[in-house]
Amino acid sequence: MSHRLFLRSLLTVLAILISAGPGSGRAMAAEAWPKVASPYGIDPKTEARIDALLARMTLAEKVGQITMAEIHSISPNDVKRFHIGGLLNGGGSWPNKNRKATIPEWLVMANAFHDASIDPRGKRTAIPVIWGTDAVHGHNNVIGATLFPHNIGLGAMRNPGLMRDIGIATAREVSVTGIGWAFAPTVAVARDDRWGRTYESYSEDPALVADYAREIVVGLQGHPALDDAFGVGRVIATAKHFVGDGGTLKGDDQGDTVLDEAKLKALHAAGHVTAIGAGAQTVMATFNSWNGVKTHGNKYLLTDVLKDRLGFDGFVIGDWDGHAQVPGCLKVSCPAAVNAGVDMIMVPIDWREFIRNTSIQVKKGEISQARLDDAVRRILRVKIRAGLLERGRPSQQPLAGKTQLLGHPDHRALARQAVRESLVLLKNNGILPLAPGKKILVAGHAADSIPHQTGGWTITWQGRDNTNADFPGATSVFAGIRDAVAAAGGTAILSEAGNYDASPAASPDAAIVVFGETPYAEFEGDLESERGLDLDDERALEILKRLKAANIPTIAVFLSGRPRWVTPEIDAADAFIAAWLPGSEGAGIADVIFSDPAGKIRHGFSGKLSFSWPASPVGPPPNIGDPDYAPLFPFGFGLTYGKGG
Ligand code: BGC
Ligand code: BGC
């Protein structure tokens, strides 16, 4: 063993020894976690039905039921032969590997898998397969869908009520493709903005995340008390990732969250608690460790806390090969994850060998029959609650194939409202609002770039390789400005480089410079801790300075998945707007920047920071509640036209 490897193993062992697990003495008892009541409750009729199904299922059927594969690693015939319980399309995975897959193509695939799962030939028990997709800001793998602002922008909007509507609209668009399950909401409380998934987090504040989680779950699934649980156009929700994903050291994706149990609960579990209280039927286990122990193998967290204490009676879905990170496990073999409480294992590619190994492990007693039955029971309970056993083919669902619902004007209007409400005005020396009937220069590399607006988890996994042509029906920031200005008799000119005709008759009255981060998603979006939050892109700064020198007032619009250190840009601009990753409806920005032709404000700024803005390019980003809290702009900051704006 090499020196390094030895040291690493030693550290792992030490971490396990000192970690707060059951019996470690340092563990807070699970009783210290809140008791939550699911609004669904255990229905004796459903349980009796599950008993009957379980009694008929073979070992192969049960092991298949707890296995989830990726649509490109499996055929309908395999689904039938191996009795597969779950499927997913990963980020940037579409039917026929066609990014432009049409709605009929999605439905043909969903039907084929569904039909195979209930094909009676050679099968004793017909249980429809369930398909999950990362609809994390709208139905984002599908061309033409409404793309809502990523969660960080929604958090700034401070409007939990709108979250319910966003959940409803998202579920409807997902339903069009015959899919019944969204891997959303992400209820991470990101505490280190160097994490590449910060934008999937509503806030660094658990209370805000808790309020949002409740509402979006009700929107996605419906709710028993409202009599619309799993009604027309509703889908199963997933609270992810349980627990501590936003707390890893230095914001390392899939890293280690080192905290005592009281802090883990207080900071990172809040959204799970309210999501479960709202009836979320699935919870995704997290990739990260807690005090050195990988959560996919942590029975205390997944079973004692989540199921026994928080009362979660749906099923735990593993994350993408997350089980393979448990010591002693492989992608193709992980009794420890099943035993810890993961009910459905996401083993996207190597499902076949996983099934073989898991069956042997049950036969050998490495996984008990009781644990396997419990996992299957939970999966069946969710499938029955969601109506899957009665619903019929995906294409027969009430909204399936209703192409007009994808990117429906009502959904786009909702997204545009969300954009308006998410904008946080960080600086305004009086230039805003702008009168629209003027000559406006629009500059910056992100001005006319829908890929920059939509970020990661958009058509592709990392949000790269997209162009404006991939977003039919969407509006870039520039297009929104152009339309607002033209409607008032002004002109907007686009020049990414910020060039303009300086002759007195043509020189712009004001310039809007749109810049920001290049799209990224999990893992690849992590920032090196040495570089910190420095933007490392001087293009916009150069434009802002050049325009200032020419006495042209500037408005900076910053598109990003997290606060970055952009103090030089803020200083150089006359007004500065944090616009986050607004999604497909870029016109929401012009709605707020421009007054009406008579100078009356159409929409004010109402967004408030849900993340603290850093005063320094390096070091751990500030969080509300830090003892030495010294942000550039504090949590909750946001100017308005009325006050200081
Ligand atoms: C992510 C999950 C996602 C899953 C499926 C994982 O890498 O962590 O959030 O749901 O992939 O795409
Ligand atoms: C998939 C994602 C997944 C990731 C995990 C990608 O290839 O498209 O959905 O989350 O792998 O590493």
XYZ file of C-alpha atoms and ligand atoms in Angstrom:
669
model
C 0.000 0.000 0.000
C 1.346 3.421 -0.869
C 2.014 5.950 1.831
C -0.830 8.129 0.749
C -3.286 5.317 0.464
C -2.335 4.055 3.874
C -2.795 7.488 5.358
C -6.143 7.822 3.688
C -7.377 4.489 4.999
C -6.159 5.372 8.447
C -8.039 8.657 8.310
C -11.188 6.918 7.133
C -11.032 4.449 9.979
C -10.436 7.252 12.451
C -13.312 9.229 11.005
C -15.612 6.254 11.340
C -14.526 5.719 14.913
C -15.114 9.276 15.976
C -18.203 9.882 13.862
C -21.482 10.478 15.559
C -23.271 7.283 14.739
C -25.462 5.098 16.863
C -23.736 3.949 19.978
C -20.790 6.241 19.462
C -21.727 8.057 22.615
C -21.553 11.392 20.849
C -24.729 10.787 18.946
C -27.749 12.775 19.777
C -30.580 10.274 20.039
C -32.875 10.155 17.038
C -35.573 11.364 19.441
C -34.024 14.805 19.299
C -35.155 15.082 15.674
C -38.688 16.289 15.034
C -41.570 13.871 14.629
C -43.326 14.531 11.354
C -46.707 13.293 10.228
C -47.193 12.456 6.574
C -50.557 13.683 5.309
C -51.068 10.340 3.571
C -50.961 8.058 6.574
C -50.793 4.287 6.442
C -53.920 2.949 4.798
C -54.761 -0.632 5.861
C -56.305 -1.379 2.461
C -53.145 -0.325 0.667
C -50.991 -2.331 3.044
C -53.162 -5.405 2.551
C -52.774 -4.995 -1.174
C -49.015 -4.767 -0.764
C -49.064 -7.892 1.424
C -50.816 -9.757 -1.342
C -48.359 -8.557 -3.960
C -45.350 -9.336 -1.776
C -46.664 -12.830 -1.155
C -46.687 -13.467 -4.892
C -43.379 -11.853 -5.796
C -40.317 -13.971 -6.426
C -36.870 -13.012 -5.193
C -35.978 -11.901 -8.720
C -39.053 -9.696 -8.870
C -38.242 -8.106 -5.538
C -34.616 -7.411 -6.385
C -35.654 -6.007 -9.758
C -38.181 -3.781 -8.038
C -35.496 -2.098 -5.918
C -33.269 -1.455 -8.941
C -33.208 1.707 -11.043
C -31.476 1.817 -14.444
C -30.777 4.596 -16.937
C -32.866 4.583 -20.120
C -29.841 4.117 -22.356
C -28.444 1.138 -20.507
C -31.560 -0.947 -20.677
C -34.126 -2.146 -23.178
C -37.837 -2.723 -22.628
C -37.138 -6.413 -22.919
C -34.602 -6.150 -20.078
C -37.147 -4.289 -17.956
C -39.480 -7.210 -18.431
C -36.890 -9.927 -17.920
C -35.338 -8.386 -14.827
C -38.585 -6.996 -13.357
C -37.050 -3.516 -13.082
C -38.788 -1.188 -10.636
C -37.397 2.202 -11.651
C -35.844 4.093 -14.559
C -34.283 7.486 -14.959
C -33.050 9.670 -17.698
C -29.911 11.377 -16.453
C -29.005 14.992 -17.120
C -28.805 15.381 -20.902
C -30.351 12.026 -21.645
C -33.229 11.970 -24.111
C -35.032 9.217 -26.016
C -33.018 7.988 -28.984
C -30.124 10.145 -27.754
C -31.811 12.919 -29.647
C -31.625 16.265 -27.884
C -34.546 17.357 -30.041
C -36.640 14.320 -29.129
C -40.283 15.172 -29.757
C -43.080 14.594 -27.264
C -44.249 11.534 -29.221
C -40.714 10.141 -28.955
C -40.765 10.536 -25.156
C -44.155 8.885 -25.019
C -43.197 5.997 -27.273
C -40.297 5.255 -24.967
C -42.343 5.633 -21.784
C -44.994 3.327 -23.224
C -42.462 0.720 -24.276
C -40.931 0.539 -20.809
C -44.319 0.594 -19.112
C -45.759 -2.119 -21.323
C -42.712 -4.290 -20.769
C -42.998 -3.905 -16.999
C -46.553 -5.231 -16.945
C -46.179 -7.781 -19.729
C -47.613 -10.941 -18.168
C -45.498 -13.336 -20.235
C -42.987 -14.983 -17.968
C -43.997 -12.757 -15.103
C -45.988 -13.539 -12.058
C -46.643 -10.014 -10.889
C -47.345 -6.944 -12.995
C -46.013 -3.795 -11.378
C -45.569 -0.739 -13.583
C -42.073 0.670 -13.735
C -41.655 4.240 -12.561
C -39.569 6.827 -14.446
C -37.842 9.736 -12.718
C -36.282 12.843 -14.265
C -34.360 15.848 -12.979
C -37.062 18.482 -13.453
C -35.194 20.909 -11.226
C -36.132 24.192 -12.908
C -38.997 23.156 -15.089
C -38.862 20.053 -17.289
C -35.314 20.988 -18.122
C -34.174 18.071 -20.249
C -36.849 18.790 -22.828
C -36.523 21.322 -25.634
C -39.313 23.890 -25.506
C -40.111 23.511 -21.812
C -40.611 26.530 -19.579
C -37.405 27.046 -17.630
C -37.880 28.693 -14.279
C -35.093 30.523 -12.485
C -32.776 28.114 -10.697
C -33.488 27.765 -6.999
C -31.096 30.471 -5.852
C -33.133 33.068 -7.758
C -36.383 31.664 -6.448
C -35.000 32.024 -2.939
C -34.331 35.730 -3.538
C -37.933 36.149 -4.603
C -39.135 35.395 -1.035
C -42.471 34.185 -2.305
C -43.311 30.660 -1.083
C -46.801 30.981 -2.538
C -45.405 31.212 -6.051
C -43.451 28.021 -5.410
C -46.682 26.086 -5.315
C -47.665 27.438 -8.736
C -44.195 26.669 -10.090
C -44.553 23.112 -8.796
C -47.916 22.762 -10.509
C -46.631 24.107 -13.823
C -43.524 21.924 -13.693
C -45.555 18.811 -12.934
C -47.870 19.547 -15.837
C -44.995 19.873 -18.284
C -43.412 16.673 -16.965
C -46.757 14.924 -17.372
C -46.852 15.858 -21.048
C -43.958 13.449 -21.626
C -45.645 10.624 -19.706
C -43.148 10.811 -16.829
C -44.535 10.580 -13.296
C -41.662 11.468 -11.021
C -39.463 14.564 -10.592
C -36.135 14.421 -8.769
C -37.004 17.740 -7.155
C -36.965 19.794 -5.012
C -33.344 20.150 -3.984
C -33.610 21.281 -0.380
C -29.891 21.727 0.155
C -28.846 24.586 2.391
C -25.635 25.613 0.660
C -23.191 27.030 3.165
C -20.112 27.309 0.988
C -20.771 29.043 -2.301
C -17.738 27.444 -3.883
C -19.960 24.386 -4.213
C -21.011 23.921 -7.844
C -24.573 23.165 -6.777
C -25.103 26.356 -4.815
C -27.658 27.500 -7.387
C -29.773 24.434 -6.685
C -30.162 25.741 -3.147
C -32.908 28.241 -2.296
C -30.904 29.750 0.486
C -28.126 29.514 3.029
C -30.944 29.964 5.567
C -32.748 26.772 6.582
C -35.997 28.578 7.459
C -36.400 29.860 3.905
C -35.606 26.443 2.448
C -38.190 24.888 4.762
C -40.945 27.254 3.594
C -40.136 26.670 -0.048
C -39.836 22.886 0.195
C -43.317 22.559 1.647
C -44.921 24.613 -1.100
C -43.196 23.090 -4.089
C -43.972 19.570 -2.887
C -47.646 20.498 -2.600
C -47.465 21.963 -6.089
C -45.768 18.952 -7.655
C -47.820 16.218 -5.996
C -50.985 17.919 -4.826
C -52.105 17.300 -1.249
C -54.707 15.047 0.405
C -56.242 17.939 2.344
C -56.752 19.828 -0.912
C -58.213 16.758 -2.528
C -55.801 16.921 -5.411
C -53.063 14.491 -4.386
C -51.779 12.842 -7.547
C -54.637 14.312 -9.511
C -54.389 15.270 -13.165
C -50.925 16.510 -14.059
C -49.265 15.804 -10.723
C -46.016 13.917 -10.234
C -44.106 12.337 -7.367
C -41.628 14.705 -5.708
C -38.178 13.946 -4.285
C -36.612 15.799 -1.396
C -32.911 15.687 -2.134
C -30.306 15.059 -0.920
C -30.646 13.619 2.572
C -28.762 15.033 4.387
C -25.989 17.587 4.589
C -25.249 18.068 0.883
C -24.836 21.828 1.304
C -22.463 21.577 4.205
C -19.365 19.921 2.819
C -15.924 21.242 3.655
C -14.845 23.951 1.209
C -18.009 23.265 -0.779
C -16.581 20.091 -2.265
C -19.230 18.232 -4.197
C -19.881 14.829 -2.644
C -17.457 15.772 0.123
C -17.586 15.543 3.883
C -19.967 17.499 6.088
C -18.251 17.805 9.432
C -20.729 18.992 12.013
C -22.247 17.818 15.241
C -25.672 16.288 15.007
C -27.550 19.275 16.408
C -26.084 21.462 13.650
C -26.734 18.867 10.976
C -30.362 18.859 11.991
C -30.726 22.607 12.429
C -28.908 23.635 9.263
C -29.406 20.869 6.742
C -32.570 18.947 7.543
C -35.120 21.759 7.619
C -36.308 21.333 4.036
C -36.578 17.572 4.409
C -38.771 17.964 7.456
C -41.264 20.222 5.693
C -41.112 18.231 2.446
C -41.991 15.058 4.351
C -44.682 16.947 6.224
C -46.132 17.976 2.868
C -46.125 14.342 1.799
C -43.009 14.035 -0.392
C -43.066 10.399 -1.435
C -39.396 9.949 -2.125
C -36.190 11.169 -0.547
C -32.858 10.894 -2.328
C -29.862 9.822 -0.260
C -26.943 12.180 -0.514
C -23.498 11.550 -1.960
C -21.755 13.365 0.862
C -20.393 11.927 4.059
C -21.305 13.048 7.509
C -18.270 13.146 9.775
C -16.454 10.807 7.454
C -19.255 8.295 6.940
C -20.854 8.042 3.502
C -24.572 8.617 3.885
C -25.573 5.821 1.517
C -24.222 3.487 4.176
C -25.488 5.366 7.232
C -28.281 3.354 8.824
C -28.623 5.802 11.667
C -29.478 8.672 9.319
C -31.487 6.802 6.709
C -33.416 4.454 8.950
C -33.347 5.593 12.571
C -33.687 9.289 11.817
C -35.392 9.580 8.431
C -37.800 6.678 8.568
C -38.313 5.913 12.224
C -38.170 9.402 13.643
C -39.153 11.773 10.823
C -41.841 9.247 9.960
C -40.930 9.045 6.297
C -43.015 6.178 4.908
C -42.227 6.585 1.213
C -39.026 5.226 -0.308
C -35.410 6.312 -0.270
C -33.863 6.482 -3.716
C -30.101 6.262 -3.954
C -28.172 8.810 -5.971
C -26.234 7.972 -9.127
C -23.979 5.077 -8.065
C -23.804 6.783 -4.676
C -23.729 3.392 -2.995
C -20.402 2.633 -4.672
C -18.743 5.206 -2.430
C -19.567 3.273 0.715
C -16.412 1.514 1.946
C -16.470 -2.091 0.830
C -19.021 -1.458 -1.904
C -18.848 -1.416 -5.674
C -21.278 -0.136 -8.260
C -22.337 -3.726 -8.780
C -22.567 -4.736 -5.138
C -23.606 -2.946 -1.991
C -25.534 -4.794 0.671
C -24.486 -2.024 3.087
C -26.617 0.565 1.275
C -29.702 -1.633 1.226
C -29.161 -2.502 4.864
C -28.667 1.146 5.773
C -32.078 1.966 4.326
C -31.716 2.863 0.647
C -34.843 1.293 -0.855
C -34.267 1.775 -4.567
C -30.685 1.744 -5.755
C -29.787 4.053 -8.635
C -27.317 1.901 -10.485
C -27.730 3.504 -13.891
C -25.444 1.362 -16.005
C -24.355 -1.694 -14.044
C -27.815 -2.755 -12.942
C -27.507 -6.275 -14.361
C -24.575 -7.324 -12.217
C -26.015 -5.449 -9.289
C -29.165 -7.542 -9.497
C -27.173 -10.741 -9.700
C -25.075 -9.852 -6.659
C -27.980 -8.552 -4.622
C -29.974 -11.736 -5.191
C -27.050 -13.785 -3.910
C -26.674 -11.485 -0.916
C -30.312 -12.018 0.012
C -29.947 -15.767 -0.342
C -26.874 -15.692 1.862
C -28.617 -13.518 4.427
C -26.260 -10.559 3.943
C -29.412 -8.644 3.216
C -32.320 -9.913 5.257
C -35.561 -10.937 3.634
C -37.305 -8.519 5.961
C -35.205 -5.574 4.760
C -35.790 -6.479 1.120
C -39.519 -6.792 1.749
C -39.573 -3.456 3.529
C -37.839 -1.775 0.585
C -40.304 -3.320 -1.871
C -43.241 -2.441 0.390
C -42.217 1.199 0.415
C -41.823 1.317 -3.354
C -45.196 -0.339 -3.891
C -46.815 1.995 -1.362
C -45.641 4.998 -3.341
C -46.668 3.468 -6.651
C -50.131 2.704 -5.272
C -50.556 6.120 -3.660
C -49.587 7.797 -6.898
C -52.150 5.716 -8.737
C -49.582 3.981 -10.889
C -51.167 0.567 -10.664
C -54.455 1.804 -12.098
C -53.321 4.504 -14.440
C -52.572 2.605 -17.576
C -50.068 3.559 -20.243
C -48.107 6.780 -20.020
C -49.656 8.009 -23.269
C -53.133 7.568 -21.772
C -52.521 10.006 -18.937
C -54.788 13.050 -19.187
C -51.996 15.502 -20.074
C -49.753 13.155 -22.038
C -49.008 14.410 -25.513
C -50.587 17.792 -24.916
C -47.681 19.495 -26.598
C -49.259 22.913 -26.192
C -48.695 22.673 -22.423
C -44.941 22.504 -22.881
C -43.798 26.104 -22.640
C -47.431 27.162 -22.278
C -47.897 30.960 -22.170
C -49.338 30.719 -18.634
C -46.252 28.870 -17.443
C -43.969 31.349 -19.171
C -45.868 34.232 -17.565
C -45.330 32.604 -14.195
C -41.625 32.151 -14.913
C -41.356 35.779 -16.025
C -42.985 36.899 -12.787
C -40.488 34.741 -10.895
C -37.640 36.418 -12.791
C -38.926 39.886 -11.904
C -39.276 38.987 -8.247
C -35.881 37.291 -8.082
C -33.825 40.292 -9.165
C -31.770 41.825 -6.404
C -30.708 45.426 -6.849
C -27.326 45.786 -5.196
C -26.502 49.307 -6.320
C -28.327 52.191 -7.959
C -26.943 55.672 -8.095
C -30.163 56.956 -9.582
C -29.893 55.664 -13.136
C -32.707 53.138 -12.661
C -35.448 52.910 -13.701
C -34.518 53.702 -17.278
C -36.884 55.462 -19.596
C -37.489 53.118 -22.516
C -37.724 55.597 -25.407
C -33.982 56.062 -25.627
C -30.865 54.711 -27.318
C -29.721 51.750 -25.276
C -26.505 49.839 -25.859
C -26.703 46.224 -24.725
C -23.299 44.632 -24.156
C -21.606 41.688 -22.487
C -21.116 38.063 -23.441
C -24.305 36.956 -21.724
C -26.592 39.643 -23.167
C -28.075 37.512 -25.893
C -27.267 34.070 -24.542
C -30.078 31.869 -23.302
C -27.538 29.189 -22.333
C -26.002 31.659 -19.865
C -29.442 32.419 -18.442
C -30.408 28.806 -18.004
C -27.139 27.399 -16.633
C -26.581 23.748 -15.762
C -29.240 21.048 -15.703
C -30.562 22.469 -18.948
C -31.019 20.187 -21.942
C -27.548 18.836 -21.170
C -26.145 17.850 -17.801
C -23.679 20.719 -17.413
C -25.682 23.130 -19.566
C -22.857 23.286 -22.075
C -23.172 22.885 -25.838
C -26.482 24.708 -25.940
C -27.290 27.597 -28.278
C -30.208 30.005 -28.470
C -31.687 27.758 -31.145
C -32.231 25.092 -28.462
C -34.780 27.323 -26.741
C -37.806 27.848 -28.964
C -40.204 30.297 -27.344
C -37.615 31.603 -24.881
C -36.455 35.211 -24.624
C -32.914 36.382 -24.056
C -32.204 39.335 -21.811
C -31.387 41.371 -24.916
C -34.585 40.360 -26.702
C -36.606 41.490 -23.689
C -34.815 44.838 -23.645
C -35.150 45.265 -27.397
C -38.906 44.702 -27.242
C -39.458 47.010 -24.268
C -37.412 49.765 -25.856
C -38.936 49.376 -29.304
C -42.462 49.520 -27.855
C -41.651 52.971 -26.506
C -40.061 54.225 -29.708
C -36.450 53.833 -28.608
C -33.683 51.669 -30.008
C -31.582 48.953 -28.446
C -28.345 47.965 -30.092
C -26.551 44.738 -29.291
C -22.782 44.620 -29.220
C -21.264 41.939 -27.037
C -17.939 43.742 -27.040
C -19.606 47.018 -26.084
C -18.794 48.859 -29.297
C -20.937 51.751 -30.437
C -21.136 54.678 -32.765
C -19.785 57.591 -30.758
C -21.088 60.328 -33.017
C -23.310 62.751 -31.066
C -26.442 61.704 -32.942
C -25.900 57.975 -32.366
C -24.118 57.716 -29.020
C -26.109 55.633 -26.510
C -27.981 57.247 -23.626
C -27.211 54.294 -21.378
C -25.644 50.843 -21.572
C -26.721 47.561 -20.040
C -23.837 45.126 -19.593
C -24.888 41.513 -19.095
C -22.187 39.149 -17.901
C -21.590 36.275 -15.548
C -20.712 32.658 -15.068
C -20.406 30.094 -17.806
C -22.864 27.189 -17.346
C -21.874 24.355 -15.048
C -23.473 21.727 -12.859
C -22.562 19.377 -10.053
C -18.927 18.494 -9.550
C -17.548 20.447 -12.484
C -18.868 23.713 -11.089
C -16.897 23.553 -7.842
C -14.470 26.438 -7.415
C -10.956 25.750 -6.292
C -10.764 26.888 -2.720
C -7.524 28.794 -3.426
C -9.148 30.848 -6.171
C -12.288 31.342 -4.158
C -15.134 33.405 -5.506
C -13.123 35.716 -7.767
C -14.858 35.813 -11.143
C -11.668 35.501 -13.147
C -13.181 37.172 -16.208
C -12.378 40.796 -16.877
C -14.334 41.261 -20.079
C -17.293 43.043 -18.500
C -15.071 45.158 -16.291
C -13.220 46.461 -19.303
C -16.481 47.433 -21.002
C -17.872 49.076 -17.869
C -14.732 51.132 -17.389
C -14.551 52.142 -21.020
C -18.173 53.292 -21.044
C -17.740 55.182 -17.800
C -14.769 57.010 -19.269
C -17.032 58.011 -22.155
C -19.680 59.264 -19.704
C -22.226 56.647 -20.683
C -24.195 55.481 -17.648
C -24.045 51.721 -17.131
C -26.269 49.078 -15.621
C -24.564 45.768 -14.864
C -26.727 42.649 -14.958
C -24.927 39.724 -13.387
C -26.022 36.190 -14.312
C -24.658 33.655 -11.888
C -25.431 30.600 -9.870
C -24.021 32.112 -6.693
C -22.624 35.329 -5.338
C -19.135 35.982 -6.742
C -16.551 38.515 -5.814
C -17.261 41.239 -8.372
C -16.455 44.335 -6.333
C -14.536 45.978 -9.212
C -17.574 45.557 -11.490
C -19.923 46.852 -8.812
C -17.686 49.884 -8.337
C -17.436 50.522 -12.063
C -21.188 50.349 -12.767
C -23.833 52.943 -11.987
C -26.307 50.232 -11.104
C -25.778 46.563 -10.374
C -28.380 43.791 -10.510
C -27.892 40.209 -9.326
C -30.142 38.312 -11.737
C -29.039 34.725 -10.883
C -29.882 32.121 -13.525
C -33.255 33.411 -14.651
C -34.135 30.672 -17.125
C -36.066 30.981 -20.350
C -37.932 34.220 -19.644
C -35.247 36.875 -19.904
C -37.851 39.580 -20.529
C -38.505 39.679 -16.786
C -35.369 41.777 -16.494
C -36.538 44.506 -18.873
C -39.878 44.537 -17.012
C -38.109 45.896 -13.963
C -35.305 47.962 -15.481
C -37.561 50.124 -17.626
C -40.321 52.428 -16.534
C -43.236 52.987 -18.868
C -42.858 55.739 -21.459
C -44.461 58.193 -19.032
C -41.764 57.408 -16.469
C -44.056 55.384 -14.221
C -42.543 52.277 -12.640
C -44.036 49.088 -14.085
C -42.455 46.599 -11.694
C -40.211 47.514 -8.803
C -37.340 45.529 -7.372
C -38.453 43.270 -4.554
C -35.777 40.525 -4.486
C -33.698 40.113 -1.322
C -30.449 38.187 -1.072
C -31.022 34.636 0.137
C -27.234 34.241 0.211
C -24.730 36.625 1.772
C -22.555 38.453 -0.743
C -18.801 38.086 -0.168
C -16.538 41.010 0.606
C -13.428 39.026 -0.238
C -12.408 36.906 -3.206
C -10.850 34.242 -1.007
C -11.658 32.351 2.136
C -14.896 30.692 3.146
C -17.930 32.666 1.947
C -19.919 34.435 4.671
C -23.146 33.004 6.074
C -25.832 34.664 8.130
C -25.191 33.770 11.764
C -21.396 33.567 11.448
C -19.686 34.978 14.533
C -17.469 37.236 12.394
C -20.110 38.021 9.788
C -18.743 40.654 7.430
C -20.321 40.324 3.996
C -20.274 43.010 1.326
C -24.081 42.797 1.245
C -25.814 40.951 4.048
C -28.427 38.253 3.776
C -31.740 39.979 3.080
C -30.192 42.938 1.283
C -31.930 44.355 -1.772
C -32.590 47.959 -2.785
C -35.937 49.128 -4.063
C -36.977 52.076 -6.199
C -38.707 53.510 -3.169
C -35.910 53.336 -0.683
C -32.261 54.010 -1.346
C -32.791 52.863 -4.910
C -27.424 14.088 -8.795
C -28.896 14.021 -8.494
C -29.660 13.639 -9.720
C -29.105 12.350 -10.291
C -29.798 11.907 -11.553
C -26.928 12.863 -9.508
O -25.620 13.006 -9.931
O -26.713 14.256 -7.586
O -29.349 15.251 -7.983
O -31.017 13.510 -9.411
O -27.746 12.525 -10.592
O -29.474 12.672 -12.634
C -25.608 12.061 -15.862
C -26.187 12.832 -14.704
C -25.635 12.303 -13.467
C -24.109 12.275 -13.507
C -23.565 11.638 -12.271
C -24.115 12.128 -15.822
O -23.558 11.433 -16.875
O -26.083 12.568 -17.046
O -27.580 12.744 -14.671
O -26.095 13.060 -12.408
O -23.629 11.609 -14.630
O -22.176 11.643 -12.245
